[in-house]
Coordinates of N, CA and C in Angstrom, one line a residue:
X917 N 12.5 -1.5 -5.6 CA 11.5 -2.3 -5.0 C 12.0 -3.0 -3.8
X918 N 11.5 -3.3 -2.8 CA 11.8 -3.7 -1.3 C 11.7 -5.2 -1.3
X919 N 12.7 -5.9 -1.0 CA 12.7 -7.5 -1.2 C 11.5 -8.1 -0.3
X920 N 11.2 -7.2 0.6 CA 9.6 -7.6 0.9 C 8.6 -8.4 0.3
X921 N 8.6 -6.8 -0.4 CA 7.4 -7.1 -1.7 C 5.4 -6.7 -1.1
X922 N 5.0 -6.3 -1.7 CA 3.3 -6.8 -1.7 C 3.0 -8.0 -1.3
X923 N 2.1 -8.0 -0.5 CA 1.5 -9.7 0.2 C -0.1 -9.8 -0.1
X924 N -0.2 -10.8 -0.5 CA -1.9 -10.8 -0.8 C -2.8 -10.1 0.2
X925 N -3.6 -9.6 -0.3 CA -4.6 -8.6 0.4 C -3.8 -6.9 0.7
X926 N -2.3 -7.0 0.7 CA -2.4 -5.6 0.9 C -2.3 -4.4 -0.2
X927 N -3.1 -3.3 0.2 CA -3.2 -2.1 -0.8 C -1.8 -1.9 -1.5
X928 N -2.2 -1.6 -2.6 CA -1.3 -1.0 -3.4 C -1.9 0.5 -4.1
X929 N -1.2 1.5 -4.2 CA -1.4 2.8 -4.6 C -0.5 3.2 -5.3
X930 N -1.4 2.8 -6.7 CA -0.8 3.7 -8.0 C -0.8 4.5 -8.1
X931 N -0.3 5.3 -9.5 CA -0.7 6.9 -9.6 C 0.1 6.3 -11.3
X932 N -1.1 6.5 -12.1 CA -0.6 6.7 -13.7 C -1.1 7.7 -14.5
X933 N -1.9 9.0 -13.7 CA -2.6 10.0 -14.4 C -1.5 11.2 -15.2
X934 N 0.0 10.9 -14.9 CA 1.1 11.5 -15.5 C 1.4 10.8 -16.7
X935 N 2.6 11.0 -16.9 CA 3.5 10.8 -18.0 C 4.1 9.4 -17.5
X936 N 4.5 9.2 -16.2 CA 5.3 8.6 -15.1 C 4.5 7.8 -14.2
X937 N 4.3 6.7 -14.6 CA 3.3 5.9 -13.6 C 4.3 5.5 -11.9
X938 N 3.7 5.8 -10.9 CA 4.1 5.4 -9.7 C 3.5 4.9 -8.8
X939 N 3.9 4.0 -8.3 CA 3.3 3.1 -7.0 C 4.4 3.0 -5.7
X940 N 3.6 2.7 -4.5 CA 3.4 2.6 -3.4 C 2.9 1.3 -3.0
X941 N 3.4 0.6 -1.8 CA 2.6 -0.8 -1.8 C 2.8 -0.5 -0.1
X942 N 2.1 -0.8 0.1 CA 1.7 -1.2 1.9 C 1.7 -2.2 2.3
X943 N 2.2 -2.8 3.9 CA 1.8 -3.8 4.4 C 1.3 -3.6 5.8
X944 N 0.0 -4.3 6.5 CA -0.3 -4.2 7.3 C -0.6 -5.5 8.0
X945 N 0.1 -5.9 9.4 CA -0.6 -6.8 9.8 C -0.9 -6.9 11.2
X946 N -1.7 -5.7 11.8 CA -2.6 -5.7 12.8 C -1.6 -5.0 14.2
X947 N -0.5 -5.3 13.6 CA 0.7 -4.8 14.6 C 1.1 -3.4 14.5
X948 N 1.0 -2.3 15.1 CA 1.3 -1.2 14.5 C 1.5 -0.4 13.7
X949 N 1.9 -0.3 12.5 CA 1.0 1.2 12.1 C 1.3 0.7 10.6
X950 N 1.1 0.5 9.4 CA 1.5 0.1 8.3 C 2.6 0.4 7.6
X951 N 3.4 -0.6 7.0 CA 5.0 0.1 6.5 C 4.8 0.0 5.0
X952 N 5.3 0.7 4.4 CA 5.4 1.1 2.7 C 6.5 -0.2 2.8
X953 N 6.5 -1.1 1.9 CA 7.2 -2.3 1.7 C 7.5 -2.2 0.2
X954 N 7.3 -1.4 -1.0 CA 7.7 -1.4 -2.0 C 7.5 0.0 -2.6
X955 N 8.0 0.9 -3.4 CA 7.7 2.2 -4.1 C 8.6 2.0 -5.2
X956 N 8.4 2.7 -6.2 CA 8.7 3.4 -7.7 C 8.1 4.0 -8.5
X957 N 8.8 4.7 -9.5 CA 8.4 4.9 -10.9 C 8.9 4.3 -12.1
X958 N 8.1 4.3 -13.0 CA 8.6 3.7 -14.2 C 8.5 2.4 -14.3
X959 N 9.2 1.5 -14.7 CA 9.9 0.6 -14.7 C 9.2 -0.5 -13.1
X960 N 10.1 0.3 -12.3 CA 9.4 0.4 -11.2 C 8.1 -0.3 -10.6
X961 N 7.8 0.7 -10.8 CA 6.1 0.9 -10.7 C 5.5 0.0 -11.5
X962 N 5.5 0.0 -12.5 CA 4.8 -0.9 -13.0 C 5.2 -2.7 -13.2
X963 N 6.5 -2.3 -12.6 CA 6.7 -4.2 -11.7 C 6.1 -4.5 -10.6
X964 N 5.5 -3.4 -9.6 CA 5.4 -3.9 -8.5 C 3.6 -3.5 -8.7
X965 N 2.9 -3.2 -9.6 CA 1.5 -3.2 -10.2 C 1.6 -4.5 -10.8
X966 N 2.1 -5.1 -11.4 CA 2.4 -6.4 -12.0 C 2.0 -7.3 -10.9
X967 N 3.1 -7.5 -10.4 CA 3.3 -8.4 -8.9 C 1.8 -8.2 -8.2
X968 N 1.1 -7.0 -7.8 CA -0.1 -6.8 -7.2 C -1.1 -7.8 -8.0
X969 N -1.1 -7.2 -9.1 CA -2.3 -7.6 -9.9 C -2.0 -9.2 -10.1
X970 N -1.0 -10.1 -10.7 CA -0.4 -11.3 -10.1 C -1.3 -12.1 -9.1
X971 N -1.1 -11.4 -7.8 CA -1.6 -11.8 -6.3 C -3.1 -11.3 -5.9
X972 N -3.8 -10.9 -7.1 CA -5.0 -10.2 -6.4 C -5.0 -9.3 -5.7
X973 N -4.1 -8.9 -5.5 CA -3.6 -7.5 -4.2 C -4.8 -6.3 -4.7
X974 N -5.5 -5.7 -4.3 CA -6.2 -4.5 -4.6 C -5.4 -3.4 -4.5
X975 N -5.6 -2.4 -5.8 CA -5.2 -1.0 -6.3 C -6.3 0.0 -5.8
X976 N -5.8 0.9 -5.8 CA -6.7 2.2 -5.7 C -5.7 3.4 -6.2
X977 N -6.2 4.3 -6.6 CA -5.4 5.2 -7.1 C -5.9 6.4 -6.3
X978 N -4.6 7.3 -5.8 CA -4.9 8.5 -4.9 C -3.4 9.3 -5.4
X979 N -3.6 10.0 -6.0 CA -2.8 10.9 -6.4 C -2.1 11.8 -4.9
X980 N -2.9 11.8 -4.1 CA -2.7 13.1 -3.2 C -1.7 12.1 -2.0
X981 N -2.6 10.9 -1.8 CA -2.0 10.3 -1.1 C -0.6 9.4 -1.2
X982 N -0.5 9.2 -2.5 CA 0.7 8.3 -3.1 C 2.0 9.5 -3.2
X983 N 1.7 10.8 -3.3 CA 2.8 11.7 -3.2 C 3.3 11.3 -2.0
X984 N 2.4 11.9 -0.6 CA 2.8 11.5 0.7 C 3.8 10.4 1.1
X985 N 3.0 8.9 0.3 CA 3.5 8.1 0.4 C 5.0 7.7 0.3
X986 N 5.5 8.5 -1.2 CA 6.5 8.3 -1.0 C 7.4 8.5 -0.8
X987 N 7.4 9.6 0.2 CA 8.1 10.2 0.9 C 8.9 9.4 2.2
X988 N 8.0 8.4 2.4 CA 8.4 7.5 3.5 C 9.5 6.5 2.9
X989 N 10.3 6.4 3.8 CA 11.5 5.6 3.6 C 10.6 4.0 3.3
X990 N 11.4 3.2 2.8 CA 11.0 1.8 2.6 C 11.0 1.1 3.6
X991 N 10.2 0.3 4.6 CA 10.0 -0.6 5.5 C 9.5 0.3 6.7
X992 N 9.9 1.9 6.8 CA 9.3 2.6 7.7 C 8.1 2.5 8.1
X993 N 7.3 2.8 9.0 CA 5.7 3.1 9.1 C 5.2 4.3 8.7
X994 N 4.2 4.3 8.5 CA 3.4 5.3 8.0 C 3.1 6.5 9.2
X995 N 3.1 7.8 9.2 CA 3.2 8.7 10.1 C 1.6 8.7 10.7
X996 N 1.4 8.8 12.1 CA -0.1 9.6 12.6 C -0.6 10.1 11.5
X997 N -0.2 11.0 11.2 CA -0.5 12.1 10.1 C -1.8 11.2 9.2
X998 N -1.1 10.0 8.5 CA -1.7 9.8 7.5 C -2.7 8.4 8.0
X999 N -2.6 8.2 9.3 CA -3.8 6.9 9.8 C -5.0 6.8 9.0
X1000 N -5.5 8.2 8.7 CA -6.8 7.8 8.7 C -6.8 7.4 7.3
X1001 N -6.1 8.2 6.3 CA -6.0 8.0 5.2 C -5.7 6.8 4.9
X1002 N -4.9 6.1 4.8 CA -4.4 4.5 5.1 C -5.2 4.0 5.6
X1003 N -6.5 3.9 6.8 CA -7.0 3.1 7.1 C -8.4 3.3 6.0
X1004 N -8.8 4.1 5.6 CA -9.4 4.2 4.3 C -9.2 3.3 3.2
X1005 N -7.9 3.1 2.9 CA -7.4 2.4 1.7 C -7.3 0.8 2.3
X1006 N -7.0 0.6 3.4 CA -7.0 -0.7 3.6 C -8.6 -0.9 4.0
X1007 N -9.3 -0.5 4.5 CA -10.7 -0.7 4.6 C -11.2 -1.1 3.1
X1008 N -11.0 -0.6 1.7 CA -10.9 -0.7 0.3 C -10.6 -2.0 0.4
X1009 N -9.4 -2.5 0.7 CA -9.2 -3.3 0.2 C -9.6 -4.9 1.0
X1010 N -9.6 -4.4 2.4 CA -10.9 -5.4 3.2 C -11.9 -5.6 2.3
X1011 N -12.8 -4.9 1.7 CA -14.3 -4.7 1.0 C -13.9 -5.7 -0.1
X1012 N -12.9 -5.2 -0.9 CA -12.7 -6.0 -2.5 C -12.5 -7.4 -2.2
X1013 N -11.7 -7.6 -0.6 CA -11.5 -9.1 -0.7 C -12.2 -10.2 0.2
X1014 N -12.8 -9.4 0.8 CA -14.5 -9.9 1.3 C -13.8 -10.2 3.2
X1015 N -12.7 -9.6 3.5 CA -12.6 -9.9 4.8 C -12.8 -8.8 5.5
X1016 N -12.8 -8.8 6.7 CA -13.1 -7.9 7.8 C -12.0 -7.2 8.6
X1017 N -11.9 -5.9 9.4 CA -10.8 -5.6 10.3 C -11.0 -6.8 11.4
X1018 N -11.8 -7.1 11.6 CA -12.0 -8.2 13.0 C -11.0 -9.5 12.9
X1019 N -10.7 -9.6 11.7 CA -10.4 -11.4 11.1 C -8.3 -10.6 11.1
X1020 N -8.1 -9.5 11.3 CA -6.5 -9.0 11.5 C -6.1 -9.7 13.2
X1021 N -5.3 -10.2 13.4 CA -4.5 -11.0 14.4 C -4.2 -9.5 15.4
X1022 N -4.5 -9.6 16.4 CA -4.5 -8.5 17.4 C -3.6 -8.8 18.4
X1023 N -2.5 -8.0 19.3 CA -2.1 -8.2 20.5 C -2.6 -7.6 21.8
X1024 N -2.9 -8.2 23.0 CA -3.1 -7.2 23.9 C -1.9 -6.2 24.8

């Protein structure tokens, strides 16, 4: 797990439809492109679903997308590739916690 960690409001992406529960945790803060800040299985994973659920952090489960995910090194950003996807899940978790993309700190 990434000494980072999950920060309130950001997605987290489980995956426990296996044998092997795994997560993925996101952070995004308006600055370019969103970095994976925590991943595992097992053990793992289900400390850093702990920690989310803890913080009110919103889950979503995407099997297809949490593969991808964790393919990404830890603190890296997230590729073009998967923008839209990720802006999906953070739009999720905008909705669950009643804020807006507008209310994210922007640079010009």
């Amino acid at each position: 797990m990434s000494s980072d960690g999950p920060h309130d409001g950001d997605p987290i992406t489980p995956e426990s439809a296996h044998s092997r529960t795994s997560a993925v945790a996101l952070r995004y803060d308006g600055k370019g492109a969103p970095r994976v800040t925590a991943k595992g299985e097992g053990e793992v994973a289900e400390r850093i679903l702990a920690i989310a659920r803890e913080h009110g952090i919103p889950l979503r489960e995407d099997a297809d997308l949490l593969q991808l995910l964790s393919r990404i090194d830890l603190g890296d950003e997230i590729p073009a590739s998967l923008y839209v996807a990720v802006a999906e899940v953070i739009a999720f978790a905008y909705r669950l916690s009643g804020k807006s993309a507008d209310a994210q700190p922007r640079e010009a």
